[in-house]
């Protein structure tokens, strides 16, 4: 699985990349509207479809969690749009014995809109693609997100990203990024760069 | 120093303000552009006469003379929203419209859809997410079997909740076809990527534009002939056309303009 690192902020390419990303926002917004008055009829127009999908994912994560992963079910039941996932560093890796927490936030545009995923809590993994504020540079969390992916797929990607790490260190632009970024990592224009970490 | 420059007179455009979060500005601008596109174009628009194309290019001699050559063969056009999904929305709209008038094709398509699910699992797509998209597609097709009318197709294809599900499933079908025939398709993929990487980056995410490869894969997978008429600044008055797959009689006609596909109707 290719991993990516954030090298720099893009500051002058709004026009160039507006096509895809802009359109993404558009259709996602349209999807979220639910369009209750459309003549397609009630049959297909289910405003709670995203909730059903999340419940399905929650069940699946409970029944077949990736190794070292547990989801906080009570929390997810209290608020379906915000999950906390506990993750253990895999045996035989640099993170063996460490415990981490991931926070997932979902919008009603899910799964067309990717979830917002960050590390939270005391222990943020020290990794070249993970900023000290918990933001993760992973392309499937933004540009390469596909609605066919899932919480499970994201967890697997993050486990694999941690497991393949050869040296524990922060991204080179950590201090600048953490000072200037938005609280929501999806508001960052990530600059993905294929890396062999 | 003799060289006194009055700083107050220096132009102040394009100044970089380190206190402004540039990423957020860009994202906001992108969102605004997207909202405009959404507000101005339906996912699949209403049936327009070809004259609307002529009007669009009344000041453009090259395009306008090319549009004229379409006139005897085609009568109408349906515009799609330029959001990167235009080919797929155009394809599925035109195909479902064909199917409601050709019931045997609808039956064949339904059978194909049913069996396609297992194929996607074999490629390794996660079962429960794939099932969601598959089930929605089956619901739409079953519904058309019963009450199939053009109004219904219009409604389904313009309902974001439904239309986006169909688009995702078509993307998975394309990805599966490319990956199953990876040895062949690897010769056409640029940037030193594997077929799988290409699919993850250019096929499976929403709003990625469909290129030649996507169309080759989709038409081969579904077994549906598509003719694309290319309206561009290429030489000559006539439009270049291309059939996908080459040996199949086209039942869907699409008009291509650089970066965008609309649906064409034969006269």
CSV table of C-alpha atoms in Angstrom, one decimal:
chain,number,residue,atom,x,y,z
A,1,UNK,CA,0.0,0.0,0.0
A,2,UNK,CA,1.5,3.3,-1.0
A,3,UNK,CA,2.0,5.8,1.8
A,4,UNK,CA,2.2,9.5,1.4
A,5,UNK,CA,3.7,12.4,3.2
A,6,UNK,CA,2.8,16.1,3.2
A,7,UNK,CA,5.6,18.2,1.8
A,8,UNK,CA,4.1,21.6,1.5
A,9,UNK,CA,0.9,23.6,1.3
A,10,UNK,CA,-0.3,24.4,-2.1
A,11,UNK,CA,-0.9,28.1,-2.2
A,12,UNK,CA,-1.6,29.1,-5.7
A,13,UNK,CA,-3.3,26.3,-7.5
A,14,UNK,CA,-7.0,26.8,-6.7
A,15,UNK,CA,-8.0,27.2,-10.3
A,16,UNK,CA,-6.1,24.2,-11.4
A,17,UNK,CA,-7.5,21.7,-9.0
A,18,UNK,CA,-10.9,23.3,-8.5
A,19,UNK,CA,-12.5,21.0,-11.1
A,20,UNK,CA,-12.5,17.8,-9.2
A,21,UNK,CA,-12.5,18.9,-5.6
A,22,UNK,CA,-15.0,21.6,-6.2
A,23,UNK,CA,-17.3,19.2,-8.0
A,24,UNK,CA,-16.9,16.8,-5.1
A,25,UNK,CA,-18.2,19.2,-2.7
A,26,UNK,CA,-21.1,20.0,-5.0
A,27,UNK,CA,-22.3,16.5,-5.5
A,28,UNK,CA,-21.8,15.6,-1.9
A,29,UNK,CA,-23.8,18.5,-0.9
A,30,UNK,CA,-26.5,17.5,-3.3
A,31,UNK,CA,-26.4,14.0,-1.9
A,32,UNK,CA,-26.8,15.3,1.6
A,33,UNK,CA,-29.9,17.3,0.7
A,34,UNK,CA,-31.8,14.1,0.3
A,35,UNK,CA,-34.1,15.7,-2.2
A,36,UNK,CA,-37.3,14.8,-0.4
A,37,UNK,CA,-39.6,16.2,-3.1
A,38,UNK,CA,-38.1,14.4,-6.0
A,39,UNK,CA,-40.5,12.3,-8.1
A,40,UNK,CA,-38.2,9.3,-7.7
A,41,UNK,CA,-40.5,8.5,-4.8
A,42,UNK,CA,-39.9,7.5,-1.3
A,43,UNK,CA,-38.6,4.2,-2.3
A,44,UNK,CA,-35.1,5.3,-3.0
A,45,UNK,CA,-35.0,8.5,-1.1
A,46,UNK,CA,-33.9,7.5,2.2
A,47,UNK,CA,-32.5,10.3,4.3
A,48,UNK,CA,-31.3,7.8,6.9
A,49,UNK,CA,-29.3,5.7,4.4
A,50,UNK,CA,-26.0,7.1,5.7
A,51,UNK,CA,-27.1,6.2,9.2
A,52,UNK,CA,-27.9,2.6,8.2
A,53,UNK,CA,-24.5,2.4,6.5
A,54,UNK,CA,-22.7,3.6,9.7
A,55,UNK,CA,-24.7,1.1,11.8
A,56,UNK,CA,-23.7,-1.7,9.4
A,57,UNK,CA,-20.0,-0.6,9.6
A,58,UNK,CA,-20.2,-0.5,13.4
A,59,UNK,CA,-21.5,-4.0,13.5
A,60,UNK,CA,-18.9,-5.2,11.1
A,61,UNK,CA,-16.1,-3.5,13.1
A,62,UNK,CA,-17.4,-5.2,16.3
A,63,UNK,CA,-17.7,-8.7,14.7
A,64,UNK,CA,-14.5,-8.6,12.6
A,65,UNK,CA,-12.1,-6.0,13.9
A,66,UNK,CA,-8.7,-5.8,12.3
A,67,UNK,CA,-6.0,-7.1,14.8
A,68,UNK,CA,-5.5,-4.7,17.7
A,69,UNK,CA,-8.5,-2.6,16.9
A,70,UNK,CA,-11.5,-2.1,19.2
A,71,UNK,CA,-14.3,0.5,18.7
A,72,UNK,CA,-15.9,2.2,21.7
A,73,UNK,CA,-19.4,1.0,21.1
A,74,UNK,CA,-21.2,3.0,23.8
A,75,UNK,CA,-19.7,6.2,22.5
A,76,UNK,CA,-20.8,5.4,19.0
A,77,UNK,CA,-24.3,4.5,20.1
A,78,UNK,CA,-24.6,7.8,22.0
A,79,UNK,CA,-23.4,9.7,18.9
A,80,UNK,CA,-23.4,7.8,15.6
A,81,UNK,CA,-21.5,10.5,13.8
A,82,UNK,CA,-18.5,10.4,16.2
A,83,UNK,CA,-16.5,7.3,17.0
A,84,UNK,CA,-13.4,6.5,19.0
A,85,UNK,CA,-11.4,3.6,17.8
A,86,UNK,CA,-8.6,2.1,20.1
A,87,UNK,CA,-5.6,0.8,18.3
A,88,UNK,CA,-2.6,-1.2,19.6
A,89,UNK,CA,0.8,-1.1,18.0
A,90,UNK,CA,1.4,-4.4,16.3
A,91,UNK,CA,3.9,-6.9,17.7
A,92,UNK,CA,7.2,-6.8,16.0
A,93,UNK,CA,6.9,-3.2,14.9
A,94,UNK,CA,8.3,0.1,16.3
A,95,UNK,CA,5.0,0.7,18.0
A,96,UNK,CA,4.7,-2.6,19.8
A,97,UNK,CA,3.0,-2.2,23.2
A,98,UNK,CA,1.8,1.3,22.5
A,99,UNK,CA,-1.9,2.3,22.6
A,100,UNK,CA,-3.5,4.9,20.4
A,101,UNK,CA,-6.9,6.4,19.9
A,102,UNK,CA,-8.4,7.5,16.6
A,103,UNK,CA,-11.3,9.8,16.3
A,104,UNK,CA,-13.7,9.4,13.3
A,105,UNK,CA,-16.3,12.1,12.5
A,106,UNK,CA,-18.9,11.4,9.8
A,107,UNK,CA,-21.1,13.9,8.0
A,108,UNK,CA,-24.6,13.1,6.5
A,109,UNK,CA,-22.8,13.0,3.2
A,110,UNK,CA,-21.0,9.8,4.2
A,111,UNK,CA,-19.9,7.6,2.4
A,112,UNK,CA,-19.6,10.0,-0.5
A,113,UNK,CA,-17.7,12.4,1.7
A,114,UNK,CA,-14.7,10.9,3.5
A,115,UNK,CA,-14.8,10.8,7.3
A,116,UNK,CA,-12.6,13.2,9.3
A,117,UNK,CA,-10.0,11.0,11.0
A,118,UNK,CA,-7.3,12.1,13.5
A,119,UNK,CA,-5.3,10.6,16.4
A,120,UNK,CA,-6.5,12.0,19.7
A,121,UNK,CA,-5.5,11.5,23.4
A,122,UNK,CA,-2.2,11.3,25.2
A,123,UNK,CA,-0.2,9.3,22.8
A,124,UNK,CA,0.0,10.5,19.2
A,125,UNK,CA,2.2,8.0,17.2
A,126,UNK,CA,5.6,9.5,16.3
A,127,UNK,CA,5.6,8.8,12.5
A,128,UNK,CA,6.8,10.7,9.4
A,129,UNK,CA,3.2,11.0,8.2
A,130,UNK,CA,1.5,11.9,11.5
A,131,UNK,CA,1.6,15.4,12.9
A,132,UNK,CA,1.8,16.1,16.6
A,133,UNK,CA,-1.7,17.5,16.6
A,134,UNK,CA,-3.0,14.1,15.4
A,135,UNK,CA,-3.5,14.9,11.7
A,136,UNK,CA,-2.6,12.1,9.4
A,137,UNK,CA,-1.3,12.4,5.9
A,138,UNK,CA,-2.9,9.5,4.1
A,139,UNK,CA,-4.4,10.0,0.6
A,140,UNK,CA,-7.5,7.8,1.2
A,141,UNK,CA,-8.6,10.2,3.8
A,142,UNK,CA,-9.1,13.0,1.2
A,143,UNK,CA,-8.4,12.8,-2.5
A,144,UNK,CA,-8.3,9.0,-2.9
A,145,UNK,CA,-11.3,8.3,-0.7
A,146,UNK,CA,-13.9,6.0,-2.4
A,147,UNK,CA,-17.4,5.3,-1.1
A,148,UNK,CA,-16.5,1.6,-1.3
A,149,UNK,CA,-13.9,2.1,1.4
A,150,UNK,CA,-14.9,1.8,5.1
A,151,UNK,CA,-13.8,2.5,8.7
A,152,UNK,CA,-12.3,-0.9,8.6
A,153,UNK,CA,-10.3,-0.2,5.4
A,154,UNK,CA,-9.0,3.1,7.0
A,155,UNK,CA,-8.0,1.2,10.2
A,156,UNK,CA,-6.1,-1.4,8.1
A,157,UNK,CA,-4.3,1.4,6.1
A,158,UNK,CA,-3.2,3.2,9.3
A,159,UNK,CA,-2.0,-0.1,10.9
A,160,UNK,CA,0.0,-0.8,7.7
A,161,UNK,CA,1.3,2.7,7.7
A,162,UNK,CA,2.5,2.3,11.3
A,163,UNK,CA,3.8,-1.2,10.8
A,164,UNK,CA,6.0,-0.3,7.8
A,165,UNK,CA,7.7,2.6,9.7
A,166,UNK,CA,11.5,2.3,10.0
A,167,UNK,CA,12.3,5.3,12.1
A,168,UNK,CA,10.1,7.1,14.6
A,169,UNK,CA,10.1,10.8,13.7
A,170,UNK,CA,7.7,13.7,13.0
A,171,UNK,CA,7.1,15.1,9.5
A,172,UNK,CA,9.7,17.6,8.6
A,173,UNK,CA,7.2,20.5,8.5
A,174,UNK,CA,5.5,19.5,11.8
A,175,UNK,CA,6.0,22.7,13.8
A,176,UNK,CA,4.9,25.0,10.9
A,177,UNK,CA,1.9,22.9,10.0
A,178,UNK,CA,0.7,22.4,13.6
A,179,UNK,CA,0.8,26.2,14.1
A,180,UNK,CA,-1.0,27.2,10.9
A,181,UNK,CA,-3.4,24.4,10.1
A,182,UNK,CA,-7.2,24.3,10.5
A,183,UNK,CA,-8.6,22.1,13.3
A,184,UNK,CA,-10.2,20.0,10.6
A,185,UNK,CA,-7.5,18.1,8.5
A,186,UNK,CA,-9.9,18.0,5.6
A,187,UNK,CA,-9.4,21.7,5.3
A,188,UNK,CA,-5.8,21.1,4.5
A,189,UNK,CA,-4.7,20.8,0.9
A,190,UNK,CA,-2.5,17.8,1.3
A,191,UNK,CA,0.4,17.4,-1.0
A,192,UNK,CA,0.7,13.6,-1.4
A,193,UNK,CA,4.1,12.3,-2.3
A,194,UNK,CA,4.7,8.6,-2.7
A,195,UNK,CA,7.1,7.5,-0.2
A,196,UNK,CA,8.6,4.2,0.8
A,197,UNK,CA,8.3,4.6,4.6
B,1,UNK,CA,21.6,56.1,-1.5
B,2,UNK,CA,20.1,58.3,-4.2
B,3,UNK,CA,17.6,55.8,-5.2
B,4,UNK,CA,14.6,56.7,-3.2
B,5,UNK,CA,11.6,54.5,-3.8
B,6,UNK,CA,8.4,55.5,-2.2
B,7,UNK,CA,7.0,52.4,-0.7
B,8,UNK,CA,3.5,53.7,-0.6
B,9,UNK,CA,3.3,53.8,-4.4
B,10,UNK,CA,4.4,50.2,-4.8
B,11,UNK,CA,1.6,47.9,-6.1
B,12,UNK,CA,0.1,45.8,-3.4
B,13,UNK,CA,-1.5,43.1,-5.3
B,14,UNK,CA,-0.8,39.4,-4.7
B,15,UNK,CA,0.7,40.0,-1.3
B,16,UNK,CA,1.2,36.9,0.8
B,17,UNK,CA,-0.4,37.3,4.2
B,18,UNK,CA,1.1,34.7,6.5
B,19,UNK,CA,-1.8,35.2,9.0
B,20,UNK,CA,-4.3,33.9,6.5
B,21,UNK,CA,-4.7,30.1,6.2
B,22,UNK,CA,-4.2,29.7,2.5
B,23,UNK,CA,-5.6,26.2,2.4
B,24,UNK,CA,-8.9,27.3,3.8
B,25,UNK,CA,-9.2,30.1,1.3
B,26,UNK,CA,-8.6,27.6,-1.6
B,27,UNK,CA,-11.0,25.1,-0.2
B,28,UNK,CA,-13.6,27.9,0.2
B,29,UNK,CA,-13.1,29.0,-3.4
B,30,UNK,CA,-13.4,25.5,-4.6
B,31,UNK,CA,-16.7,25.1,-2.7
B,32,UNK,CA,-18.1,28.2,-4.2
B,33,UNK,CA,-17.3,27.0,-7.7
B,34,UNK,CA,-18.9,23.7,-6.9
B,35,UNK,CA,-22.0,25.3,-5.6
B,36,UNK,CA,-22.3,27.4,-8.8
B,37,UNK,CA,-22.0,24.3,-11.0
B,38,UNK,CA,-24.6,22.5,-8.8
B,39,UNK,CA,-27.0,25.4,-9.0
B,40,UNK,CA,-26.7,25.8,-12.7
B,41,UNK,CA,-26.8,22.2,-14.1
B,42,UNK,CA,-29.0,19.2,-13.3
B,43,UNK,CA,-27.1,15.9,-13.0
B,44,UNK,CA,-28.9,15.0,-16.2
B,45,UNK,CA,-30.7,17.8,-17.9
B,46,UNK,CA,-33.9,17.9,-20.0
B,47,UNK,CA,-34.1,17.1,-23.7
B,48,UNK,CA,-32.9,20.0,-25.8
B,49,UNK,CA,-32.9,20.5,-29.5
B,50,UNK,CA,-29.6,20.4,-31.3
B,51,UNK,CA,-30.2,24.1,-32.1
B,52,UNK,CA,-29.2,24.9,-28.5
B,53,UNK,CA,-25.7,23.7,-29.4
B,54,UNK,CA,-25.7,25.8,-32.5
B,55,UNK,CA,-26.6,28.9,-30.4
B,56,UNK,CA,-23.9,28.1,-27.9
B,57,UNK,CA,-21.3,28.3,-30.7
B,58,UNK,CA,-22.8,31.1,-32.8
B,59,UNK,CA,-19.6,33.1,-32.4
B,60,UNK,CA,-17.2,30.2,-33.0
B,61,UNK,CA,-16.8,29.3,-36.7
B,62,UNK,CA,-14.9,26.1,-36.0
B,63,UNK,CA,-17.4,24.6,-33.6
B,64,UNK,CA,-20.4,26.0,-35.3
B,65,UNK,CA,-19.6,24.4,-38.6
B,66,UNK,CA,-18.9,21.1,-36.9
B,67,UNK,CA,-22.2,21.2,-35.0
B,68,UNK,CA,-23.9,21.6,-38.4
B,69,UNK,CA,-22.5,18.3,-39.5
B,70,UNK,CA,-24.2,16.6,-36.6
B,71,UNK,CA,-27.6,17.9,-37.6
B,72,UNK,CA,-28.8,15.4,-40.1
B,73,UNK,CA,-27.8,12.5,-37.9
B,74,UNK,CA,-28.8,13.8,-34.5
B,75,UNK,CA,-31.8,15.7,-33.3
B,76,UNK,CA,-31.4,16.2,-29.6
B,77,UNK,CA,-29.0,16.6,-26.7
B,78,UNK,CA,-29.2,16.1,-23.0
B,79,UNK,CA,-26.6,18.0,-20.9
B,80,UNK,CA,-25.0,16.4,-17.9
B,81,UNK,CA,-23.5,18.2,-14.9
B,82,UNK,CA,-19.7,18.8,-15.4
B,83,UNK,CA,-18.6,17.3,-12.1
B,84,UNK,CA,-16.3,14.5,-13.2
B,85,UNK,CA,-19.1,12.0,-13.2
B,86,UNK,CA,-20.6,13.2,-16.5
B,87,UNK,CA,-19.6,10.2,-18.6
B,88,UNK,CA,-21.0,7.8,-16.1
B,89,UNK,CA,-24.3,9.7,-15.5
B,90,UNK,CA,-24.7,10.1,-19.3
B,91,UNK,CA,-24.0,6.5,-19.9
B,92,UNK,CA,-26.4,5.1,-17.3
B,93,UNK,CA,-29.1,7.5,-18.2
B,94,UNK,CA,-28.9,6.7,-21.9
B,95,UNK,CA,-28.7,3.0,-21.2
B,96,UNK,CA,-31.6,2.8,-18.8
B,97,UNK,CA,-33.6,4.9,-21.3
B,98,UNK,CA,-32.7,2.3,-24.0
B,99,UNK,CA,-33.6,-0.5,-21.7
B,100,UNK,CA,-37.2,0.7,-20.9
B,101,UNK,CA,-37.8,0.6,-24.7
B,102,UNK,CA,-36.0,-2.7,-25.1
B,103,UNK,CA,-37.2,-5.0,-22.4
B,104,UNK,CA,-35.0,-8.0,-23.5
B,105,UNK,CA,-31.9,-5.8,-22.9
B,106,UNK,CA,-33.2,-4.8,-19.4
B,107,UNK,CA,-33.5,-8.5,-18.6
B,108,UNK,CA,-30.0,-9.2,-19.9
B,109,UNK,CA,-28.6,-6.3,-17.9
B,110,UNK,CA,-30.3,-7.4,-14.7
B,111,UNK,CA,-28.8,-10.9,-15.1
B,112,UNK,CA,-25.4,-9.3,-15.7
B,113,UNK,CA,-25.8,-7.1,-12.6
B,114,UNK,CA,-26.7,-10.0,-10.4
B,115,UNK,CA,-23.6,-12.0,-11.4
B,116,UNK,CA,-21.3,-8.9,-11.3
B,117,UNK,CA,-21.4,-8.8,-7.5
B,118,UNK,CA,-19.5,-12.0,-7.0
B,119,UNK,CA,-16.9,-10.8,-9.5
B,120,UNK,CA,-16.3,-7.7,-7.4
B,121,UNK,CA,-15.9,-9.8,-4.3
B,122,UNK,CA,-13.3,-11.9,-6.1
B,123,UNK,CA,-11.3,-8.8,-6.9
B,124,UNK,CA,-11.3,-8.0,-3.2
B,125,UNK,CA,-13.8,-5.2,-2.8
B,126,UNK,CA,-15.2,-5.2,0.7
B,127,UNK,CA,-18.4,-7.2,0.9
B,128,UNK,CA,-20.7,-5.0,2.8
B,129,UNK,CA,-20.0,-1.7,1.1
B,130,UNK,CA,-20.1,-3.3,-2.3
B,131,UNK,CA,-23.4,-4.9,-1.5
B,132,UNK,CA,-24.9,-1.6,-0.6
B,133,UNK,CA,-24.2,-0.2,-4.1
B,134,UNK,CA,-25.2,-3.4,-5.8
B,135,UNK,CA,-28.5,-3.6,-4.0
B,136,UNK,CA,-29.4,0.0,-4.9
B,137,UNK,CA,-28.7,-0.7,-8.5
B,138,UNK,CA,-30.8,-3.9,-8.5
B,139,UNK,CA,-33.6,-1.9,-6.8
B,140,UNK,CA,-33.5,0.7,-9.6
B,141,UNK,CA,-33.5,-2.0,-12.4
B,142,UNK,CA,-36.3,-4.0,-10.8
B,143,UNK,CA,-38.3,-0.8,-10.4
B,144,UNK,CA,-37.9,0.0,-14.1
B,145,UNK,CA,-39.0,-3.5,-15.0
B,146,UNK,CA,-42.4,-2.6,-13.5
B,147,UNK,CA,-43.1,1.0,-14.1
B,148,UNK,CA,-40.3,1.9,-16.6
B,149,UNK,CA,-41.0,5.3,-18.1
B,150,UNK,CA,-38.7,8.1,-19.1
B,151,UNK,CA,-40.0,10.2,-16.2
B,152,UNK,CA,-38.9,7.5,-13.8
B,153,UNK,CA,-35.4,7.4,-15.4
B,154,UNK,CA,-35.1,11.1,-15.2
B,155,UNK,CA,-36.2,11.1,-11.5
B,156,UNK,CA,-33.8,8.3,-10.6
B,157,UNK,CA,-30.8,9.8,-12.4
B,158,UNK,CA,-31.4,13.2,-10.8
B,159,UNK,CA,-31.9,12.1,-7.3
B,160,UNK,CA,-28.4,12.5,-5.8
B,161,UNK,CA,-28.9,9.7,-3.3
B,162,UNK,CA,-29.7,7.2,-6.0
B,163,UNK,CA,-27.6,8.6,-8.9
B,164,UNK,CA,-24.4,8.6,-6.8
B,165,UNK,CA,-24.9,5.0,-5.8
B,166,UNK,CA,-25.2,4.0,-9.5
B,167,UNK,CA,-22.1,6.0,-10.3
B,168,UNK,CA,-20.1,4.3,-7.6
B,169,UNK,CA,-21.1,0.8,-8.7
B,170,UNK,CA,-20.2,1.6,-12.3
B,171,UNK,CA,-16.8,2.7,-11.0
B,172,UNK,CA,-16.3,-0.6,-9.3
B,173,UNK,CA,-17.2,-2.5,-12.4
B,174,UNK,CA,-14.6,-0.5,-14.4
B,175,UNK,CA,-12.0,-1.1,-11.7
B,176,UNK,CA,-12.7,-4.8,-11.6
B,177,UNK,CA,-12.5,-5.1,-15.4
B,178,UNK,CA,-9.2,-3.2,-15.5
B,179,UNK,CA,-7.7,-5.3,-12.7
B,180,UNK,CA,-8.9,-8.6,-14.2
B,181,UNK,CA,-7.2,-7.7,-17.4
B,182,UNK,CA,-4.3,-5.9,-15.8
B,183,UNK,CA,-1.6,-7.5,-18.0
B,184,UNK,CA,-3.2,-5.9,-21.1
B,185,UNK,CA,-4.2,-2.5,-19.6
B,186,UNK,CA,-0.8,-2.0,-17.8
B,187,UNK,CA,0.6,-0.9,-21.2
B,188,UNK,CA,-1.8,2.1,-21.3
B,189,UNK,CA,-1.2,3.4,-17.8
B,190,UNK,CA,1.0,6.5,-17.4
B,191,UNK,CA,3.1,7.6,-14.5
B,192,UNK,CA,4.7,4.3,-13.6
B,193,UNK,CA,1.6,3.1,-11.7
B,194,UNK,CA,0.3,-0.4,-11.5
B,195,UNK,CA,-3.2,-1.1,-12.7
B,196,UNK,CA,-4.4,-1.4,-9.1
B,197,UNK,CA,-2.9,1.9,-8.1
B,198,UNK,CA,-4.5,3.5,-11.2
B,199,UNK,CA,-7.9,2.1,-10.1
B,200,UNK,CA,-7.5,3.3,-6.6
B,201,UNK,CA,-6.6,6.8,-7.7
B,202,UNK,CA,-8.4,7.4,-11.0
B,203,UNK,CA,-11.3,5.1,-11.1
B,204,UNK,CA,-12.8,4.3,-7.7
B,205,UNK,CA,-12.9,7.8,-6.1
B,206,UNK,CA,-16.0,9.9,-7.1
B,207,UNK,CA,-15.6,12.8,-9.4
B,208,UNK,CA,-12.6,11.5,-11.3
B,209,UNK,CA,-13.1,12.1,-15.0
B,210,UNK,CA,-13.5,9.1,-17.3
B,211,UNK,CA,-10.9,8.7,-19.9
B,212,UNK,CA,-10.5,6.3,-22.8
B,213,UNK,CA,-9.5,3.5,-20.5
B,214,UNK,CA,-12.5,3.8,-18.3
B,215,UNK,CA,-14.8,3.7,-21.4
B,216,UNK,CA,-13.1,0.7,-22.9
B,217,UNK,CA,-13.4,-1.1,-19.6
B,218,UNK,CA,-17.0,-0.2,-18.9
B,219,UNK,CA,-18.4,-1.0,-22.3
B,220,UNK,CA,-16.5,-4.3,-22.4
B,221,UNK,CA,-17.7,-5.2,-18.9
B,222,UNK,CA,-21.3,-4.4,-19.4
B,223,UNK,CA,-21.4,-5.4,-23.1
B,224,UNK,CA,-23.0,-2.2,-24.3
B,225,UNK,CA,-21.9,-0.4,-27.5
B,226,UNK,CA,-21.2,3.4,-27.1
B,227,UNK,CA,-20.4,5.8,-29.9
B,228,UNK,CA,-18.6,8.9,-28.9
B,229,UNK,CA,-18.7,12.0,-31.2
B,230,UNK,CA,-15.7,14.2,-30.6
B,231,UNK,CA,-16.4,17.9,-30.9
B,232,UNK,CA,-13.0,19.6,-30.7
B,233,UNK,CA,-10.7,21.8,-32.6
B,234,UNK,CA,-9.2,19.0,-34.7
B,235,UNK,CA,-8.9,19.4,-38.4
B,236,UNK,CA,-11.7,19.2,-40.9
B,237,UNK,CA,-15.4,19.9,-40.7
B,238,UNK,CA,-16.6,16.4,-39.7
B,239,UNK,CA,-16.6,15.1,-36.2
B,240,UNK,CA,-14.4,12.2,-35.4
B,241,UNK,CA,-16.3,9.4,-33.9
B,242,UNK,CA,-15.2,6.3,-32.0
B,243,UNK,CA,-17.1,3.1,-31.1
B,244,UNK,CA,-16.6,1.3,-27.9
B,245,UNK,CA,-16.1,-1.7,-28.2
B,246,UNK,CA,-15.1,-1.4,-31.9
B,247,UNK,CA,-17.0,-4.4,-33.1
B,248,UNK,CA,-20.3,-3.6,-31.4
B,249,UNK,CA,-23.3,-1.7,-32.8
B,250,UNK,CA,-23.6,1.4,-30.6
B,251,UNK,CA,-26.9,1.9,-28.8
B,252,UNK,CA,-25.7,4.9,-26.8
B,253,UNK,CA,-24.4,8.1,-28.4
B,254,UNK,CA,-22.4,10.6,-26.5
B,255,UNK,CA,-21.1,14.0,-27.4
B,256,UNK,CA,-17.5,14.7,-26.2
B,257,UNK,CA,-16.2,18.2,-25.7
B,258,UNK,CA,-12.8,18.5,-24.1
B,259,UNK,CA,-13.3,17.3,-20.5
B,260,UNK,CA,-17.0,16.7,-20.8
B,261,UNK,CA,-19.7,14.2,-22.1
B,262,UNK,CA,-23.3,14.9,-22.9
B,263,UNK,CA,-26.0,12.6,-24.3
B,264,UNK,CA,-26.9,12.7,-28.0
B,265,UNK,CA,-30.1,11.5,-29.6
B,266,UNK,CA,-30.3,10.1,-33.2
B,267,UNK,CA,-32.6,11.8,-35.5
